[in-house]
Amino acid sequence: MNELDNIVDSLHDYEKKVLSSLTQPTSIAMAVKITGLSEIEVMRGAQWLSNKKIIVINEKKKTIASLTNRGEETLSKGLPEIRMLNSLLKENEQTFDKIKKSAGLDDQEFNKALGFTKKQGFIAIINGAVKIIQLGIDYLKLEERKKELLKVLENGGVDKRELQSFESELKEMEERGLVKVEEKNDKELITTPLGIQLLKHGLELDKKMLEKVDIKLIKGKEWENTPFRRYNIKDDVPKTYFGKKQSYNAFVERIKEKMISLGFREMEGPIVELTFNNCDALYMPQDHPARGIHDMFLIKEPGSASLKGNKFVNKVKKIHEKGWKIKFSKEITSKYMLRSQTTAVSARKMMDKNIEIPGKYFAIGRCYRPDVIDKTHLPEFDQLEGIVLGEELNIKYLFGLLRMFAEQIAKVKKYKLVPGYFPFTEPSVELHVWTGKRWMELGGAGIFREEVTKPLGINVPVIAWGLGFGRGFMTEHNIEDIRQFFSTDIKWLREESA
Amino acid sequence: MPNIEVSFKEFQKLIGKKLPKNKDKLWDITQFVKCEVDDIEGDNLKLELQDTNRPDLWNETGIARELRGALNIETGLKKYDLKKSDKVLVKNGNVKKIRPFIAAAIAKNVKFDDYQIKQLIQLQDKLDTTHGRNRKKSAIGIYDYDKIKFPVFYKAVDPKSVSFIPLGFTYELNLLQILKEHPKGIEFGDLIKEFKKYPLLVDSADNVLSMPPIINSNHLGKVTGETKNVFIEVTGTDYRAVLTAVNIVSSYLAEKGADIESVSIKSGRKTIITPNFAPTIWNLNNNNVIKRLGLVLSQKDSAGLLEKARYGIKKINKDTIIVEVPFYRTDIMHDFDLVEDIGIMYGYKNIESESLKTYTIGGLTDNTLLLNKIRELSEGLGYQEVLTYTRCDKEGLFNKDCVEIANPIGEVMNSLRNELLPMDLSFLSKNTHNEYPQRIFEAGPVLLKDKRGVIQEDHLAILDASAGSDFTTIKQVVEWLMNNLKLKFEIKNFGHEAFIPGRCAEIFVNGKAAGYFGEIHPSVLAKFNLEIPITAVELNIEKLK
């Protein structure tokens, strides 16, 4: 089978009919006439042919004159005044009623015709009878032009440029509502060299081809002998959207999977947290600069919760008063706030009697800070944090953990560890990774101060770590603005990989 | 985190060594004091100090002193000369309830030019803001020593009884007027407003030095290029903070070549002398060094590294090292604070990393597992997951009984969502120009109140916005979900503001209300500018466990 046979076998009935009508550049209207298809069918066939580069559809703006409904009616019956004048030419001086009958005019047509001819001075009315006069006879000759025009338009719209000789008639007919003149996108169908080849090759218009596979077709077994029409598999299909994860959530899930594969167990805690868990248990002094109302969101009602029965509060109070030398306020510690750091979840885990030692834990949690919103700041954001507990832990293991994060999470070989500062760890270290262009801070870590762990009943070293991961999502999805994490654009969500 | 700007040349001179003018290379050096190089522009060097507990580092001489140690240019305890003067500051007992503490110092033969004055103001500002907690715990005042007639008096006075010309002004104001009219009075007035009397510093000629912690007088409290000798005082509500501030400012001036003299603070029969440059003694257990760092360091090794970090070594015993902690190191609370400095001076890049050896099993919490299962089922339905904020406008919620934020940023986003439905309807309302059908779901926390306090629940919302969406559509979704979760459920008629009455059902699992579904009322659609039928379900995942 050669290429042309393949193409012919892929042509739909509409396409074959349209193509066969194109022995020369042809308008849609003409193609409709030749093929006997409806205009929609011709358009579809033409579009498909054009997709296959068998024809080109030349779109041109044209001013087209065509008959209105009234125009068509008039064409079949003649213009009322012409009918009236013709009738008078046969038999002059007729009464109104007689003319109506002889010229076949209804009341409306008669009134119009009478008004027009009288005004133009084509007739005279004498003693209730209508009489044609010379001017009317001359006019009748002239009117052949109008008839001619209607005849020209009989077979569909015609380009106004082709009607230059009818200029005045066209104007009058338009004013009378018999002809309409419109700007139209006229489509002209022209075969390409491939189309010409196909026409030469033959379109096998009578060849039976199977179309859609349906139950009837399957049962009918016609497919045993009849070929299926070949589809153009490159044709565009309408867009449809199916279900999937939100892209950022999907990214978070993959991070969680990674953490699990590294042996970390997930921990969780509430969004609305007690200041005790968010700050005090972490040995942040109650007058710490990062504990002001510009740094954390507080809750209006209920503003605080009872800490009765919490056996850790007094121990934390004691260590604060010893170390920071300021009075520890139980009112402050029992205040509700929106969690400002996921370390609160680590604090909760350390207070959990089921904590495993040795153990590795992580949490990805929503945190809140009253930040001004811009491309890199949101008052609502996620943090990835965790703890590692073990009797043998020291700074070397801390560095080993960070090396693992650099290699496994950031996937880089070049990284550096520099001294850092966090109020609850000592020593503290920052992890910076080389992006190929510059150093970027990926995370921070340290060994919890004993002022943190001891009051919570933990007597082994605890590594606390946190990693920034939003940047990774931004790189993966080529976005510059972290507000995109919460995109409200369904189009973006649909089209972006999950 | 304090940021400071210094002259690169001056910084280099203070360290006594040529420094690289490349950001990353300079950072390799400044990291010894947890200092990041933000920018080098010409001679202007911008530094960011990470440690909020090291006010001694918030100026160029403090950083340089530590780096001289790290670079082996000058190690061990830095000693400053302190001459005892006969100058006296008398503290009146009536400041006790207002602003009880004061410390002072004298610096002679200071060399002030524009740059040096700027640096001093920068140091003063950083100390007042961060260390002094916006002048509450401590606030610094600096004066032209030669104009002051000693003794100086610190007392509380009736705000209307005293007037003086505040710094930068040309006319006198009384203390009350200063709080109302002077920019610093407006900014810091809250610190003393509540008291009947305000703190005041005057000299023996009855000239006002300042109204601490608000503003200096224009007469005595102005330091210029002409000033030769200065008087420094720090007042505050926290004695440690006050003393630290006066020590840091005077040692800063000493580093800049000034001669420091002490002042006697007399309070009744008690006299203390400030500043105080004496180190404190710390017994460091070397086993803690080995334990925390995992490095085999002898007592001597540790001692040597401590000296690089500018500690003094008094004696090395069998188990402990007797360390002299410099007066400016108020951050030392535990052996491990010294251990970290030993580690830093050993060099983080010289410490080999070690892989964790303990075998641990990873896993997700039961909540996450259930949430993931429900999210996967929703995806299977052909719905697109969305993510909305947990904060919202109270106005936009159907149920106005919600957890409100006490200090929202501006008017909006003042509450926490108590249902997902309004959030997701709002999402759809932003997508009316996009193709339908729009089928979305969201799973995540909502916040509620009850008598125990704030309650957090995970919810699931599924919304179908499409031309043919009706009660059948959403009921099919609910049944499919429940069947796949192996849950038996009942439904009852329900009234919810968002739904058409008679076309809304409440779901009960094990007899407990677990959510609702139905057809959204056109009046609600109109509120969200939606012109397409929407059906929705909201499930409380907690009740599906």
PDB file of N, CA, C and O in Angstrom, chain B residues 320-368:
ATOM      1  N   THR B 320      38.734  18.941  85.426  1.00  0.00           N
ATOM      2  CA  THR B 320      38.106  20.172  84.986  1.00  0.00           C
ATOM      3  C   THR B 320      39.135  21.207  84.532  1.00  0.00           C
ATOM      4  O   THR B 320      40.300  21.155  84.920  1.00  0.00           O
ATOM      5  N   ILE B 321      38.627  22.106  83.711  1.00  0.00           N
ATOM      6  CA  ILE B 321      39.435  23.246  83.316  1.00  0.00           C
ATOM      7  C   ILE B 321      38.812  24.458  83.987  1.00  0.00           C
ATOM      8  O   ILE B 321      37.600  24.668  83.857  1.00  0.00           O
ATOM      9  N   ILE B 322      39.607  25.217  84.699  1.00  0.00           N
ATOM     10  CA  ILE B 322      39.051  26.409  85.336  1.00  0.00           C
ATOM     11  C   ILE B 322      39.181  27.562  84.344  1.00  0.00           C
ATOM     12  O   ILE B 322      40.290  27.988  84.000  1.00  0.00           O
ATOM     13  N   VAL B 323      38.028  27.998  83.870  1.00  0.00           N
ATOM     14  CA  VAL B 323      37.984  28.939  82.759  1.00  0.00           C
ATOM     15  C   VAL B 323      37.591  30.322  83.253  1.00  0.00           C
ATOM     16  O   VAL B 323      36.718  30.451  84.111  1.00  0.00           O
ATOM     17  N   GLU B 324      38.275  31.336  82.725  1.00  0.00           N
ATOM     18  CA  GLU B 324      37.846  32.714  82.984  1.00  0.00           C
ATOM     19  C   GLU B 324      36.945  33.134  81.819  1.00  0.00           C
ATOM     20  O   GLU B 324      37.388  33.226  80.676  1.00  0.00           O
ATOM     21  N   VAL B 325      35.680  33.363  82.148  1.00  0.00           N
ATOM     22  CA  VAL B 325      34.715  33.763  81.117  1.00  0.00           C
ATOM     23  C   VAL B 325      34.707  35.284  81.042  1.00  0.00           C
ATOM     24  O   VAL B 325      34.487  35.951  82.059  1.00  0.00           O
ATOM     25  N   PRO B 326      34.969  35.852  79.848  1.00  0.00           N
ATOM     26  CA  PRO B 326      35.005  37.308  79.741  1.00  0.00           C
ATOM     27  C   PRO B 326      33.683  37.936  80.197  1.00  0.00           C
ATOM     28  O   PRO B 326      32.625  37.341  80.032  1.00  0.00           O
ATOM     29  N   PHE B 327      33.796  39.133  80.765  1.00  0.00           N
ATOM     30  CA  PHE B 327      32.614  39.814  81.322  1.00  0.00           C
ATOM     31  C   PHE B 327      31.489  40.002  80.305  1.00  0.00           C
ATOM     32  O   PHE B 327      30.339  40.082  80.656  1.00  0.00           O
ATOM     33  N   TYR B 328      31.860  40.050  79.003  1.00  0.00           N
ATOM     34  CA  TYR B 328      30.829  40.319  77.990  1.00  0.00           C
ATOM     35  C   TYR B 328      30.097  39.058  77.538  1.00  0.00           C
ATOM     36  O   TYR B 328      29.187  39.118  76.751  1.00  0.00           O
ATOM     37  N   ARG B 329      30.553  37.901  78.026  1.00  0.00           N
ATOM     38  CA  ARG B 329      29.900  36.652  77.609  1.00  0.00           C
ATOM     39  C   ARG B 329      28.790  36.293  78.595  1.00  0.00           C
ATOM     40  O   ARG B 329      28.952  35.434  79.458  1.00  0.00           O
ATOM     41  N   THR B 330      27.637  36.920  78.450  1.00  0.00           N
ATOM     42  CA  THR B 330      26.536  36.648  79.369  1.00  0.00           C
ATOM     43  C   THR B 330      25.683  35.484  78.873  1.00  0.00           C
ATOM     44  O   THR B 330      24.671  35.149  79.463  1.00  0.00           O
ATOM     45  N   ASP B 331      26.114  34.862  77.759  1.00  0.00           N
ATOM     46  CA  ASP B 331      25.320  33.765  77.192  1.00  0.00           C
ATOM     47  C   ASP B 331      25.707  32.401  77.755  1.00  0.00           C
ATOM     48  O   ASP B 331      25.114  31.401  77.396  1.00  0.00           O
ATOM     49  N   ILE B 332      26.711  32.378  78.625  1.00  0.00           N
ATOM     50  CA  ILE B 332      27.197  31.079  79.116  1.00  0.00           C
ATOM     51  C   ILE B 332      26.324  30.582  80.264  1.00  0.00           C
ATOM     52  O   ILE B 332      26.282  31.177  81.335  1.00  0.00           O
ATOM     53  N   MET B 333      25.597  29.467  80.019  1.00  0.00           N
ATOM     54  CA  MET B 333      24.704  28.929  81.041  1.00  0.00           C
ATOM     55  C   MET B 333      24.995  27.483  81.346  1.00  0.00           C
ATOM     56  O   MET B 333      24.442  26.906  82.278  1.00  0.00           O
ATOM     57  N   HIS B 334      25.824  26.859  80.506  1.00  0.00           N
ATOM     58  CA  HIS B 334      25.999  25.418  80.622  1.00  0.00           C
ATOM     59  C   HIS B 334      27.368  25.084  80.037  1.00  0.00           C
ATOM     60  O   HIS B 334      27.882  25.811  79.189  1.00  0.00           O
ATOM     61  N   ASP B 335      27.956  23.965  80.491  1.00  0.00           N
ATOM     62  CA  ASP B 335      29.217  23.492  79.904  1.00  0.00           C
ATOM     63  C   ASP B 335      29.150  23.491  78.372  1.00  0.00           C
ATOM     64  O   ASP B 335      30.117  23.824  77.692  1.00  0.00           O
ATOM     65  N   PHE B 336      27.983  23.094  77.861  1.00  0.00           N
ATOM     66  CA  PHE B 336      27.873  22.935  76.419  1.00  0.00           C
ATOM     67  C   PHE B 336      28.023  24.247  75.652  1.00  0.00           C
ATOM     68  O   PHE B 336      28.326  24.254  74.460  1.00  0.00           O
ATOM     69  N   ASP B 337      27.793  25.366  76.355  1.00  0.00           N
ATOM     70  CA  ASP B 337      28.025  26.656  75.703  1.00  0.00           C
ATOM     71  C   ASP B 337      29.517  26.849  75.427  1.00  0.00           C
ATOM     72  O   ASP B 337      29.892  27.413  74.408  1.00  0.00           O
ATOM     73  N   LEU B 338      30.359  26.362  76.350  1.00  0.00           N
ATOM     74  CA  LEU B 338      31.806  26.421  76.112  1.00  0.00           C
ATOM     75  C   LEU B 338      32.215  25.366  75.090  1.00  0.00           C
ATOM     76  O   LEU B 338      33.088  25.589  74.254  1.00  0.00           O
ATOM     77  N   VAL B 339      31.541  24.207  75.178  1.00  0.00           N
ATOM     78  CA  VAL B 339      31.860  23.106  74.261  1.00  0.00           C
ATOM     79  C   VAL B 339      31.658  23.551  72.817  1.00  0.00           C
ATOM     80  O   VAL B 339      32.470  23.264  71.938  1.00  0.00           O
ATOM     81  N   GLU B 340      30.570  24.287  72.575  1.00  0.00           N
ATOM     82  CA  GLU B 340      30.326  24.733  71.203  1.00  0.00           C
ATOM     83  C   GLU B 340      31.472  25.615  70.718  1.00  0.00           C
ATOM     84  O   GLU B 340      31.944  25.465  69.590  1.00  0.00           O
ATOM     85  N   ASP B 341      31.931  26.518  71.578  1.00  0.00           N
ATOM     86  CA  ASP B 341      33.036  27.397  71.178  1.00  0.00           C
ATOM     87  C   ASP B 341      34.305  26.599  70.885  1.00  0.00           C
ATOM     88  O   ASP B 341      35.045  26.917  69.958  1.00  0.00           O
ATOM     89  N   ILE B 342      34.529  25.560  71.668  1.00  0.00           N
ATOM     90  CA  ILE B 342      35.691  24.691  71.403  1.00  0.00           C
ATOM     91  C   ILE B 342      35.536  24.049  70.027  1.00  0.00           C
ATOM     92  O   ILE B 342      36.464  24.022  69.222  1.00  0.00           O
ATOM     93  N   GLY B 343      34.315  23.563  69.756  1.00  0.00           N
ATOM     94  CA  GLY B 343      34.037  22.938  68.453  1.00  0.00           C
ATOM     95  C   GLY B 343      34.242  23.898  67.301  1.00  0.00           C
ATOM     96  O   GLY B 343      34.837  23.563  66.277  1.00  0.00           O
ATOM     97  N   ILE B 344      33.754  25.124  67.474  1.00  0.00           N
ATOM     98  CA  ILE B 344      33.877  26.118  66.407  1.00  0.00           C
ATOM     99  C   ILE B 344      35.349  26.428  66.147  1.00  0.00           C
ATOM    100  O   ILE B 344      35.793  26.513  65.013  1.00  0.00           O
ATOM    101  N   MET B 345      36.122  26.575  67.237  1.00  0.00           N
ATOM    102  CA  MET B 345      37.530  26.900  67.065  1.00  0.00           C
ATOM    103  C   MET B 345      38.329  25.712  66.508  1.00  0.00           C
ATOM    104  O   MET B 345      39.307  25.882  65.798  1.00  0.00           O
ATOM    105  N   TYR B 346      37.856  24.502  66.811  1.00  0.00           N
ATOM    106  CA  TYR B 346      38.476  23.309  66.210  1.00  0.00           C
ATOM    107  C   TYR B 346      38.222  23.351  64.692  1.00  0.00           C
ATOM    108  O   TYR B 346      39.045  22.902  63.896  1.00  0.00           O
ATOM    109  N   GLY B 347      37.100  23.928  64.330  1.00  0.00           N
ATOM    110  CA  GLY B 347      36.750  24.082  62.909  1.00  0.00           C
ATOM    111  C   GLY B 347      35.740  23.039  62.493  1.00  0.00           C
ATOM    112  O   GLY B 347      36.044  21.857  62.511  1.00  0.00           O
ATOM    113  N   TYR B 348      34.535  23.480  62.126  1.00  0.00           N
ATOM    114  CA  TYR B 348      33.508  22.511  61.728  1.00  0.00           C
ATOM    115  C   TYR B 348      33.970  21.705  60.518  1.00  0.00           C
ATOM    116  O   TYR B 348      33.604  20.568  60.342  1.00  0.00           O
ATOM    117  N   LYS B 349      34.816  22.347  59.701  1.00  0.00           N
ATOM    118  CA  LYS B 349      35.213  21.587  58.509  1.00  0.00           C
ATOM    119  C   LYS B 349      36.287  20.547  58.833  1.00  0.00           C
ATOM    120  O   LYS B 349      36.569  19.674  58.020  1.00  0.00           O
ATOM    121  N   ASN B 350      36.821  20.617  60.043  1.00  0.00           N
ATOM    122  CA  ASN B 350      37.802  19.599  60.455  1.00  0.00           C
ATOM    123  C   ASN B 350      37.150  18.443  61.212  1.00  0.00           C
ATOM    124  O   ASN B 350      37.806  17.473  61.560  1.00  0.00           O
ATOM    125  N   ILE B 351      35.850  18.603  61.501  1.00  0.00           N
ATOM    126  CA  ILE B 351      35.162  17.538  62.239  1.00  0.00           C
ATOM    127  C   ILE B 351      34.566  16.569  61.224  1.00  0.00           C
ATOM    128  O   ILE B 351      33.801  16.963  60.352  1.00  0.00           O
ATOM    129  N   GLU B 352      34.960  15.311  61.337  1.00  0.00           N
ATOM    130  CA  GLU B 352      34.448  14.324  60.388  1.00  0.00           C
ATOM    131  C   GLU B 352      33.013  13.967  60.730  1.00  0.00           C
ATOM    132  O   GLU B 352      32.673  13.788  61.899  1.00  0.00           O
ATOM    133  N   SER B 353      32.215  13.816  59.694  1.00  0.00           N
ATOM    134  CA  SER B 353      30.833  13.437  59.968  1.00  0.00           C
ATOM    135  C   SER B 353      30.734  11.922  60.082  1.00  0.00           C
ATOM    136  O   SER B 353      31.534  11.181  59.531  1.00  0.00           O
ATOM    137  N   GLU B 354      29.749  11.511  60.820  1.00  0.00           N
ATOM    138  CA  GLU B 354      29.559  10.084  61.074  1.00  0.00           C
ATOM    139  C   GLU B 354      28.101   9.727  60.777  1.00  0.00           C
ATOM    140  O   GLU B 354      27.202  10.454  61.179  1.00  0.00           O
ATOM    141  N   SER B 355      27.899   8.635  60.062  1.00  0.00           N
ATOM    142  CA  SER B 355      26.516   8.251  59.745  1.00  0.00           C
ATOM    143  C   SER B 355      25.843   7.660  60.970  1.00  0.00           C
ATOM    144  O   SER B 355      26.468   6.967  61.762  1.00  0.00           O
ATOM    145  N   LEU B 356      24.556   7.930  61.080  1.00  0.00           N
ATOM    146  CA  LEU B 356      23.779   7.359  62.183  1.00  0.00           C
ATOM    147  C   LEU B 356      23.791   5.846  62.043  1.00  0.00           C
ATOM    148  O   LEU B 356      23.616   5.315  60.953  1.00  0.00           O
ATOM    149  N   LYS B 357      23.991   5.183  63.155  1.00  0.00           N
ATOM    150  CA  LYS B 357      24.140   3.739  63.055  1.00  0.00           C
ATOM    151  C   LYS B 357      22.903   2.990  63.514  1.00  0.00           C
ATOM    152  O   LYS B 357      22.698   1.842  63.166  1.00  0.00           O
ATOM    153  N   THR B 358      22.079   3.648  64.322  1.00  0.00           N
ATOM    154  CA  THR B 358      20.940   2.932  64.883  1.00  0.00           C
ATOM    155  C   THR B 358      19.868   2.723  63.824  1.00  0.00           C
ATOM    156  O   THR B 358      19.535   3.626  63.078  1.00  0.00           O
ATOM    157  N   TYR B 359      19.356   1.514  63.810  1.00  0.00           N
ATOM    158  CA  TYR B 359      18.311   1.159  62.859  1.00  0.00           C
ATOM    159  C   TYR B 359      16.961   1.628  63.396  1.00  0.00           C
ATOM    160  O   TYR B 359      16.594   1.333  64.530  1.00  0.00           O
ATOM    161  N   THR B 360      16.260   2.424  62.622  1.00  0.00           N
ATOM    162  CA  THR B 360      14.930   2.862  63.046  1.00  0.00           C
ATOM    163  C   THR B 360      13.944   2.622  61.906  1.00  0.00           C
ATOM    164  O   THR B 360      14.319   2.595  60.746  1.00  0.00           O
ATOM    165  N   ILE B 361      12.702   2.435  62.270  1.00  0.00           N
ATOM    166  CA  ILE B 361      11.665   2.165  61.271  1.00  0.00           C
ATOM    167  C   ILE B 361      10.884   3.443  61.008  1.00  0.00           C
ATOM    168  O   ILE B 361      10.404   4.084  61.938  1.00  0.00           O
ATOM    169  N   GLY B 362      10.779   3.810  59.765  1.00  0.00           N
ATOM    170  CA  GLY B 362      10.023   5.006  59.416  1.00  0.00           C
ATOM    171  C   GLY B 362       8.556   4.688  59.238  1.00  0.00           C
ATOM    172  O   GLY B 362       8.165   3.530  59.125  1.00  0.00           O
ATOM    173  N   GLY B 363       7.734   5.730  59.227  1.00  0.00           N
ATOM    174  CA  GLY B 363       6.311   5.506  58.979  1.00  0.00           C
ATOM    175  C   GLY B 363       5.499   6.768  59.157  1.00  0.00           C
ATOM    176  O   GLY B 363       5.958   7.726  59.781  1.00  0.00           O
ATOM    177  N   LEU B 364       4.307   6.747  58.573  1.00  0.00           N
ATOM    178  CA  LEU B 364       3.399   7.885  58.702  1.00  0.00           C
ATOM    179  C   LEU B 364       2.461   7.665  59.877  1.00  0.00           C
ATOM    180  O   LEU B 364       2.249   6.533  60.310  1.00  0.00           O
ATOM    181  N   THR B 365       1.870   8.720  60.373  1.00  0.00           N
ATOM    182  CA  THR B 365       0.904   8.583  61.465  1.00  0.00           C
ATOM    183  C   THR B 365      -0.396   8.001  60.907  1.00  0.00           C
ATOM    184  O   THR B 365      -0.663   8.067  59.703  1.00  0.00           O
ATOM    185  N   ASP B 366      -1.197   7.452  61.789  1.00  0.00           N
ATOM    186  CA  ASP B 366      -2.484   6.887  61.362  1.00  0.00           C
ATOM    187  C   ASP B 366      -3.354   7.951  60.710  1.00  0.00           C
ATOM    188  O   ASP B 366      -4.077   7.681  59.751  1.00  0.00           O
ATOM    189  N   ASN B 367      -3.283   9.162  61.245  1.00  0.00           N
ATOM    190  CA  ASN B 367      -4.079  10.250  60.664  1.00  0.00           C
ATOM    191  C   ASN B 367      -3.694  10.510  59.217  1.00  0.00           C
ATOM    192  O   ASN B 367      -4.551  10.677  58.352  1.00  0.00           O
ATOM    193  N   THR B 368      -2.374  10.579  58.968  1.00  0.00           N
ATOM    194  CA  THR B 368      -1.929  10.828  57.601  1.00  0.00           C
ATOM    195  C   THR B 368      -2.331   9.678  56.687  1.00  0.00           C
ATOM    196  O   THR B 368      -2.763   9.898  55.549  1.00  0.00           O
TER     197      THR B 368
END
